[in-house]
Tab-separated table of C-alpha atoms in Angstrom:
chain	number	residue	atom	x	y	z
X	59	UNK	CA	0.000	0.000	0.000
X	60	UNK	CA	1.604	3.270	-1.087
X	61	UNK	CA	0.887	6.825	-0.044
X	62	UNK	CA	1.637	10.189	-1.590
X	63	UNK	CA	1.836	13.355	0.488
X	64	UNK	CA	0.725	16.520	-1.291
X	65	UNK	CA	1.904	19.808	0.134
X	66	UNK	CA	-0.932	22.278	-0.476
X	67	UNK	CA	0.976	25.395	0.483
X	68	UNK	CA	0.681	28.138	-2.130
X	69	UNK	CA	3.654	30.014	-0.664
X	70	UNK	CA	5.856	31.543	-3.281
X	71	UNK	CA	8.838	30.866	-1.059
X	72	UNK	CA	8.671	27.211	0.038
X	73	UNK	CA	11.197	27.907	2.826
X	74	UNK	CA	8.419	29.852	4.545
X	75	UNK	CA	5.921	27.021	4.208
X	76	UNK	CA	4.565	25.487	7.389
X	77	UNK	CA	2.841	22.776	5.349
X	78	UNK	CA	6.231	21.799	3.941
X	79	UNK	CA	7.607	21.533	7.473
X	80	UNK	CA	4.615	19.413	8.505
X	81	UNK	CA	5.046	17.159	5.453
X	82	UNK	CA	8.755	16.673	6.086
X	83	UNK	CA	8.159	15.841	9.754
X	84	UNK	CA	5.281	13.500	8.899
X	85	UNK	CA	7.616	11.288	6.830
X	86	UNK	CA	10.827	11.983	8.797
X	87	UNK	CA	10.835	8.908	11.012
X	88	UNK	CA	9.082	6.474	8.692
X	89	UNK	CA	10.996	3.335	7.694
X	90	UNK	CA	9.992	3.993	4.100
X	91	UNK	CA	9.209	7.699	3.821
X	92	UNK	CA	6.342	8.594	1.509
X	93	UNK	CA	6.937	10.681	-1.567
X	94	UNK	CA	6.064	14.378	-1.125
X	95	UNK	CA	4.962	16.586	-3.977
X	96	UNK	CA	4.154	20.267	-3.922
X	97	UNK	CA	0.840	21.136	-5.593
X	98	UNK	CA	2.005	24.685	-6.398
X	99	UNK	CA	4.859	23.546	-8.612
X	100	UNK	CA	2.923	20.947	-10.608
X	101	UNK	CA	0.270	21.029	-13.285
X	102	UNK	CA	-2.972	20.167	-11.426
X	103	UNK	CA	-4.265	17.763	-14.051
X	104	UNK	CA	-0.999	15.845	-14.341
X	105	UNK	CA	-0.554	15.739	-10.584
X	106	UNK	CA	-4.126	14.452	-10.101
X	107	UNK	CA	-3.413	11.683	-12.610
X	108	UNK	CA	-0.130	10.867	-10.863
X	109	UNK	CA	-1.687	10.889	-7.390
X	110	UNK	CA	-4.469	8.566	-8.572
X	111	UNK	CA	-1.777	5.912	-9.006
X	112	UNK	CA	-1.315	5.758	-5.225
X	113	UNK	CA	-3.528	3.874	-2.780
X	114	UNK	CA	-3.673	6.844	-0.419
X	115	UNK	CA	-3.472	10.596	-0.871
X	116	UNK	CA	-2.741	12.819	2.136
X	117	UNK	CA	-3.018	16.549	1.508
X	118	UNK	CA	-1.241	18.801	4.021
X	119	UNK	CA	-2.536	22.325	3.711
X	120	UNK	CA	-2.873	25.708	5.385
X	121	UNK	CA	-6.358	26.932	6.274
X	122	UNK	CA	-7.243	29.913	4.077
X	123	UNK	CA	-10.601	31.584	4.845
X	124	UNK	CA	-11.917	28.492	6.667
X	125	UNK	CA	-11.006	26.056	3.881
X	126	UNK	CA	-8.342	24.943	1.427
X	127	UNK	CA	-6.377	27.567	-0.560
X	128	UNK	CA	-7.785	28.247	-4.050
X	129	UNK	CA	-4.789	26.474	-5.523
X	130	UNK	CA	-5.704	23.263	-3.668
X	131	UNK	CA	-9.347	23.501	-4.762
X	132	UNK	CA	-8.138	23.818	-8.359
X	133	UNK	CA	-6.252	20.558	-7.821
X	134	UNK	CA	-9.275	18.882	-6.182
X	135	UNK	CA	-11.333	19.822	-9.248
X	136	UNK	CA	-9.010	17.612	-11.300
X	137	UNK	CA	-9.331	14.514	-9.108
X	138	UNK	CA	-11.386	11.815	-10.830
X	139	UNK	CA	-13.557	9.351	-8.895
X	140	UNK	CA	-12.031	5.911	-8.414
X	141	UNK	CA	-13.934	2.899	-9.767
X	142	UNK	CA	-16.715	2.034	-7.286
X	143	UNK	CA	-15.434	-1.467	-6.484
X	144	UNK	CA	-12.016	-2.176	-4.978
X	145	UNK	CA	-9.663	0.162	-6.687
X	146	UNK	CA	-6.578	-1.443	-5.175
X	147	UNK	CA	-5.720	-5.042	-4.228
X	148	UNK	CA	-5.911	-3.981	-0.594
X	149	UNK	CA	-9.299	-2.291	-0.872
X	150	UNK	CA	-10.664	1.116	-1.762
X	151	UNK	CA	-8.433	4.100	-2.218
X	152	UNK	CA	-8.077	6.420	0.753
X	153	UNK	CA	-7.758	10.176	1.170
X	154	UNK	CA	-6.915	12.238	4.243
X	155	UNK	CA	-6.061	15.806	5.171
X	156	UNK	CA	-3.789	17.572	7.640
X	157	UNK	CA	-4.670	21.226	8.217
X	158	UNK	CA	-2.438	23.774	9.905
X	159	UNK	CA	-3.817	27.215	10.643
X	160	UNK	CA	-3.033	30.556	12.233
X	161	UNK	CA	-6.031	30.935	14.538
X	162	UNK	CA	-5.612	29.129	17.821
X	163	UNK	CA	-8.831	27.115	18.024
X	164	UNK	CA	-9.440	24.231	15.628
X	165	UNK	CA	-13.213	24.838	15.629
X	166	UNK	CA	-12.256	27.250	12.832
X	167	UNK	CA	-11.731	24.138	10.661
X	168	UNK	CA	-15.240	22.744	11.160
X	169	UNK	CA	-16.594	24.326	7.974
X	170	UNK	CA	-14.261	22.400	5.692
X	171	UNK	CA	-13.879	19.098	7.558
X	172	UNK	CA	-17.387	17.837	6.635
X	173	UNK	CA	-16.704	18.856	3.061
X	174	UNK	CA	-13.544	16.746	2.980
X	175	UNK	CA	-15.560	13.803	4.314
X	176	UNK	CA	-18.128	14.212	1.522
X	177	UNK	CA	-15.434	14.784	-1.072
X	178	UNK	CA	-13.984	11.361	-0.224
X	179	UNK	CA	-17.437	9.851	-0.868
X	180	UNK	CA	-17.731	11.665	-4.187
X	181	UNK	CA	-14.359	10.244	-5.209
X	182	UNK	CA	-15.211	6.687	-4.027
X	183	UNK	CA	-12.307	6.984	-1.609
X	184	UNK	CA	-12.327	5.892	2.017
X	185	UNK	CA	-12.008	8.923	4.278
X	186	UNK	CA	-8.895	8.688	6.418
X	187	UNK	CA	-9.878	11.784	8.416
X	188	UNK	CA	-8.738	15.350	8.890
X	189	UNK	CA	-6.058	16.289	11.395
X	190	UNK	CA	-6.264	19.878	12.624
X	191	UNK	CA	-3.594	22.013	14.247
X	192	UNK	CA	-4.195	25.629	15.166
X	193	UNK	CA	-1.761	28.413	16.100
X	194	UNK	CA	0.765	27.122	13.568
X	195	UNK	CA	1.493	30.234	11.505
X	196	UNK	CA	4.793	30.942	13.245
X	197	UNK	CA	6.370	27.498	12.815
X	198	UNK	CA	8.688	28.438	9.972
X	199	UNK	CA	9.805	31.568	11.850
X	200	UNK	CA	10.293	29.937	15.252
X	201	UNK	CA	10.716	26.177	14.668
X	202	UNK	CA	12.356	25.669	18.085
X	203	UNK	CA	9.218	26.943	19.817
X	204	UNK	CA	7.191	24.257	18.037
X	205	UNK	CA	9.439	21.258	18.751
X	206	UNK	CA	6.658	19.416	20.601
X	207	UNK	CA	4.182	19.957	17.793
X	208	UNK	CA	6.631	18.766	15.162
X	209	UNK	CA	7.464	15.713	17.288
X	210	UNK	CA	3.754	14.878	17.377
X	211	UNK	CA	3.582	15.223	13.599
X	212	UNK	CA	6.500	12.782	13.269
X	213	UNK	CA	4.766	10.384	15.669
X	214	UNK	CA	1.599	10.716	13.600
X	215	UNK	CA	3.618	9.700	10.537
X	216	UNK	CA	5.199	6.710	12.269
X	217	UNK	CA	1.789	5.541	13.515
X	218	UNK	CA	0.322	6.048	10.055
X	219	UNK	CA	3.036	3.897	8.483
X	220	UNK	CA	2.212	1.089	10.912
X	221	UNK	CA	-1.583	1.270	10.915
X	222	UNK	CA	-2.590	3.232	7.801
X	223	UNK	CA	-4.724	5.408	10.076
X	224	UNK	CA	-4.379	8.733	11.879
X	225	UNK	CA	-3.705	7.894	15.541
X	226	UNK	CA	-6.694	9.160	17.526
X	227	UNK	CA	-4.708	10.156	20.618
X	228	UNK	CA	-2.193	12.184	18.611
X	229	UNK	CA	-4.991	13.799	16.601
X	230	UNK	CA	-6.705	14.751	19.865
X	231	UNK	CA	-3.543	16.337	21.241
X	232	UNK	CA	-2.917	18.321	18.066
X	233	UNK	CA	-6.487	19.588	17.868
X	234	UNK	CA	-6.438	21.314	21.256
X	235	UNK	CA	-7.919	23.754	21.899
X	236	UNK	CA	-11.030	23.054	19.858
X	237	UNK	CA	-12.682	26.151	21.259
X	238	UNK	CA	-11.286	28.954	23.369
X	239	UNK	CA	-12.128	28.475	27.049
X	240	UNK	CA	-13.576	31.379	29.027
X	241	UNK	CA	-10.220	31.621	30.840
X	242	UNK	CA	-8.316	31.786	27.535
X	243	UNK	CA	-10.733	34.395	26.222
X	244	UNK	CA	-10.303	36.585	29.299
X	245	UNK	CA	-6.542	36.250	29.034
X	246	UNK	CA	-6.509	37.024	25.294
X	247	UNK	CA	-8.690	40.088	25.823
X	248	UNK	CA	-6.334	41.394	28.516
X	249	UNK	CA	-3.314	40.713	26.303
X	250	UNK	CA	-5.130	42.564	23.518
X	251	UNK	CA	-6.010	45.564	25.708
X	252	UNK	CA	-2.422	46.029	26.898
X	253	UNK	CA	-1.219	45.713	23.296
X	254	UNK	CA	0.893	42.580	23.733
X	255	UNK	CA	-0.947	40.572	21.079
X	256	UNK	CA	0.246	42.784	18.242
X	257	UNK	CA	3.910	43.092	19.244
X	258	UNK	CA	5.051	40.587	16.619
X	259	UNK	CA	3.084	42.273	13.844
X	260	UNK	CA	4.305	45.732	14.847
X	261	UNK	CA	7.923	44.593	14.999
X	262	UNK	CA	7.826	43.383	11.390
X	263	UNK	CA	5.773	46.397	10.245
X	264	UNK	CA	8.476	48.654	11.701
X	265	UNK	CA	11.254	46.595	10.109
X	266	UNK	CA	9.476	47.043	6.783
X	267	UNK	CA	8.966	50.774	7.314
X	268	UNK	CA	5.210	50.223	7.143
X	269	UNK	CA	4.142	50.771	10.750
X	270	UNK	CA	2.565	54.192	10.158
X	271	UNK	CA	0.553	52.769	7.255
X	272	UNK	CA	-0.683	49.721	9.159
X	273	UNK	CA	-4.313	50.922	9.316
X	274	UNK	CA	-4.412	52.359	5.778
X	275	UNK	CA	-7.563	52.011	3.701
X	276	UNK	CA	-6.088	52.333	0.224
X	277	UNK	CA	-9.210	51.453	-1.741
X	278	UNK	CA	-11.682	54.108	-0.653
S	142	UNK	CA	-27.456	51.369	-4.048
S	143	UNK	CA	-24.001	50.534	-5.354
S	144	UNK	CA	-23.848	46.920	-6.527
S	145	UNK	CA	-20.915	44.696	-7.387
S	146	UNK	CA	-21.518	41.443	-9.252
S	147	UNK	CA	-19.136	38.498	-9.167
S	148	UNK	CA	-19.911	35.714	-11.622
S	149	UNK	CA	-18.315	32.667	-13.144
S	150	UNK	CA	-19.564	33.317	-16.658
S	151	UNK	CA	-23.303	33.600	-16.021
S	152	UNK	CA	-25.386	36.601	-17.062
S	153	UNK	CA	-27.824	37.650	-14.401
S	154	UNK	CA	-30.568	40.213	-14.869
S	155	UNK	CA	-29.308	42.837	-12.449
S	156	UNK	CA	-27.586	46.136	-13.028
S	157	UNK	CA	-24.149	46.515	-11.547
S	158	UNK	CA	-21.717	49.331	-10.980
S	159	UNK	CA	-18.912	46.832	-11.406
S	160	UNK	CA	-18.770	43.204	-12.555
S	161	UNK	CA	-15.967	40.738	-11.986
S	162	UNK	CA	-16.365	37.744	-14.270
S	163	UNK	CA	-14.076	35.017	-12.986
S	164	UNK	CA	-14.569	33.068	-16.226
S	165	UNK	CA	-12.688	35.844	-18.025
S	166	UNK	CA	-10.468	37.398	-15.374
S	167	UNK	CA	-7.132	35.783	-14.591
S	168	UNK	CA	-6.852	36.152	-10.831
S	169	UNK	CA	-3.525	35.177	-9.315
S	170	UNK	CA	-3.614	32.710	-6.440
S	171	UNK	CA	-2.694	34.100	-3.031
S	172	UNK	CA	0.893	33.073	-2.295
S	173	UNK	CA	0.711	33.718	1.441
S	174	UNK	CA	3.458	36.352	1.371
S	175	UNK	CA	1.655	38.605	3.893
S	176	UNK	CA	2.836	41.708	2.010
S	177	UNK	CA	-0.719	43.028	2.394
S	178	UNK	CA	-0.338	42.855	6.156
S	179	UNK	CA	3.240	43.806	6.880
S	180	UNK	CA	4.897	45.421	3.845
S	181	UNK	CA	2.230	47.417	1.997
S	182	UNK	CA	-0.719	47.400	4.439
S	183	UNK	CA	-4.027	46.874	2.656
S	184	UNK	CA	-2.399	46.347	-0.748
S	185	UNK	CA	-1.793	42.945	-2.281
S	186	UNK	CA	1.551	42.213	-3.945
S	187	UNK	CA	-0.482	41.432	-7.078
S	188	UNK	CA	-2.341	44.321	-8.705
S	189	UNK	CA	-4.929	42.357	-10.685
S	190	UNK	CA	-7.726	42.953	-8.154
S	191	UNK	CA	-7.128	46.618	-7.285
S	192	UNK	CA	-10.207	47.791	-9.190
S	193	UNK	CA	-12.307	45.046	-7.604
S	194	UNK	CA	-11.108	45.960	-4.106
S	195	UNK	CA	-12.163	49.571	-4.605
S	196	UNK	CA	-15.625	48.660	-5.864
S	197	UNK	CA	-16.144	45.963	-3.216
S	198	UNK	CA	-15.341	48.124	-0.190
S	199	UNK	CA	-17.436	51.008	-1.508
S	200	UNK	CA	-20.443	48.867	-2.499
S	201	UNK	CA	-23.682	48.457	-0.592
S	202	UNK	CA	-24.323	45.022	-2.021
S	203	UNK	CA	-22.332	42.238	-3.670
S	204	UNK	CA	-24.182	39.666	-5.760
S	205	UNK	CA	-22.180	36.498	-6.244
S	206	UNK	CA	-23.186	33.737	-8.633
S	207	UNK	CA	-21.230	30.564	-7.962
S	208	UNK	CA	-20.855	27.357	-9.930
S	209	UNK	CA	-20.835	24.486	-7.445
S	210	UNK	CA	-17.750	22.415	-8.206
S	211	UNK	CA	-17.283	19.007	-6.593
S	212	UNK	CA	-19.745	20.152	-3.939
S	213	UNK	CA	-17.813	23.311	-3.066
S	214	UNK	CA	-16.969	26.726	-4.470
S	215	UNK	CA	-14.771	26.554	-7.545
S	216	UNK	CA	-11.029	26.994	-7.237
S	217	UNK	CA	-11.340	30.359	-8.971
S	218	UNK	CA	-13.904	31.665	-6.490
S	219	UNK	CA	-11.916	30.236	-3.586
S	220	UNK	CA	-8.870	32.118	-4.877
S	221	UNK	CA	-10.927	35.317	-4.846
S	222	UNK	CA	-11.903	34.674	-1.195
S	223	UNK	CA	-8.218	34.122	-0.339
S	224	UNK	CA	-7.268	37.340	-2.091
S	225	UNK	CA	-9.776	39.364	-0.047
S	226	UNK	CA	-7.561	39.161	3.039
S	227	UNK	CA	-5.942	42.594	2.338
S	228	UNK	CA	-9.352	44.080	3.185
S	229	UNK	CA	-8.808	43.031	6.819
S	230	UNK	CA	-6.114	43.759	9.386
S	231	UNK	CA	-3.643	41.113	10.561
S	232	UNK	CA	-4.866	41.495	14.124
S	233	UNK	CA	-7.208	39.036	15.808
S	234	UNK	CA	-10.195	39.953	17.976
S	235	UNK	CA	-12.079	37.721	20.404
S	236	UNK	CA	-15.228	39.694	21.238
S	237	UNK	CA	-17.480	36.990	19.739
S	238	UNK	CA	-15.823	34.242	21.771
S	239	UNK	CA	-13.636	33.068	18.910
S	240	UNK	CA	-10.795	34.341	16.753
S	241	UNK	CA	-11.904	36.823	14.117
S	242	UNK	CA	-10.057	39.029	11.644
S	243	UNK	CA	-10.313	42.745	12.471
S	244	UNK	CA	-11.944	44.921	9.782
S	245	UNK	CA	-9.704	47.361	7.908
S	246	UNK	CA	-12.624	49.316	6.453
S	247	UNK	CA	-15.625	50.850	8.183
S	248	UNK	CA	-18.174	48.738	6.356
S	249	UNK	CA	-18.518	45.892	3.903
S	250	UNK	CA	-21.297	45.122	1.436
S	251	UNK	CA	-24.300	42.949	2.141
S	252	UNK	CA	-24.022	39.633	0.351
S	253	UNK	CA	-26.469	37.924	-1.982
S	254	UNK	CA	-24.842	34.618	-2.827
S	255	UNK	CA	-26.544	32.411	-5.436
S	256	UNK	CA	-25.286	29.009	-6.434
S	257	UNK	CA	-26.016	26.596	-9.234
S	258	UNK	CA	-25.040	22.974	-9.443
S	259	UNK	CA	-25.718	19.706	-7.707
S	260	UNK	CA	-24.754	18.183	-4.404
S	261	UNK	CA	-24.399	14.426	-4.382
S	262	UNK	CA	-24.273	13.567	-0.686
S	263	UNK	CA	-27.501	14.427	1.169
S	264	UNK	CA	-25.983	17.043	3.474
S	265	UNK	CA	-23.690	18.524	0.819
S	266	UNK	CA	-25.934	21.546	0.287
S	267	UNK	CA	-25.953	22.431	4.003
S	268	UNK	CA	-22.162	22.070	4.232
S	269	UNK	CA	-21.841	24.473	1.290
S	270	UNK	CA	-24.331	27.009	2.688
S	271	UNK	CA	-22.738	26.914	6.156
S	272	UNK	CA	-19.342	27.538	4.595
S	273	UNK	CA	-20.491	30.561	2.580
S	274	UNK	CA	-22.318	32.022	5.592
S	275	UNK	CA	-19.168	31.662	7.639
S	276	UNK	CA	-16.904	33.262	5.015
S	277	UNK	CA	-18.940	36.453	4.850
S	278	UNK	CA	-19.501	36.510	8.602
S	279	UNK	CA	-15.700	36.404	8.950
S	280	UNK	CA	-15.585	39.131	6.266
S	281	UNK	CA	-17.855	41.337	8.435
S	282	UNK	CA	-20.808	41.586	6.027
S	283	UNK	CA	-23.936	42.299	8.054
S	284	UNK	CA	-26.628	40.734	5.865
S	285	UNK	CA	-25.870	37.481	4.089
S	286	UNK	CA	-28.300	35.554	1.888
S	287	UNK	CA	-27.280	32.204	0.367
S	288	UNK	CA	-29.734	30.605	-2.071
S	289	UNK	CA	-29.912	28.449	-5.191
S	290	UNK	CA	-29.985	30.653	-8.299
S	291	UNK	CA	-33.523	29.439	-9.050
S	292	UNK	CA	-34.767	31.132	-5.875
S	293	UNK	CA	-33.167	34.482	-6.659
S	294	UNK	CA	-36.390	36.456	-6.775
S	295	UNK	CA	-38.214	34.565	-4.054
């Protein structure tokens, strides 16, 4: 049973891609690491045809406006349904998703997860599931701060290689928090009021000489 | 009432101050560079949507006609959603009990979103409608209507 990992990051600079980092850590400790391909640097139609030759497709993607980036949807449009009866000697083909996002709570992903489930049905694929990780936007900037997260991603990959499933316990750990608790909300509001939440943004805005323009409304 | 229409090739009987036809326009995919947030605030690194941005943020109403594709919005329309992020600030607010983008502009148009196409799984339509409602809630539009194109005048 063979698996292809598709990196759904549309980033122009792949070095700044958190999905790439996730993909590399997912396969890092596998005995036989899966092949990784980047959707952005391939023709969608050809890549869809190529990916259909694998038993399992796992798409690792950033969350853009509560769903997949447009580039990934353009690829999904090219995926053809598998034949309805066993498409591989080991059973039906399988598709799964790993989402990483900027917002902290993974409830933000709940608008696309049911779609992915139904997409698998439309494609006659078995749905492997969707793994969600929030608060991941800074991984490429501060990889050391996310060591634990990346270790979990590697463990997810090892478990997947053994079982061909997403390990429920690891998925649970990665998905926390699903919603912001009242304590977290109070804390975040205080952090916001004292201006701490925007320090990172303001630092880069200043470095780019754009701080004074940060609230500009250029289109009115 | 200033109206913007976004279509994917369909002609709809409504007058518009500006129309973006995604079947004809070549809209670049967002490349996640964040230039619009931290280099040139409010301005995308690509210039292909500058006219659209102006008309959208000064409109009272946006009518969107979407072709359902594999049970979801098309890749082209999804790219447009992605490219609307310069219209919001990079900051996050929590007043609704969840993370939300902070508006950059004082107001955003009401949304009339019409879709055409089929949904194979039984709950596919609801998944689609919930998604669209959420997008424009996140985009701070106050009134959002999502309907099949056949119910446009009902």
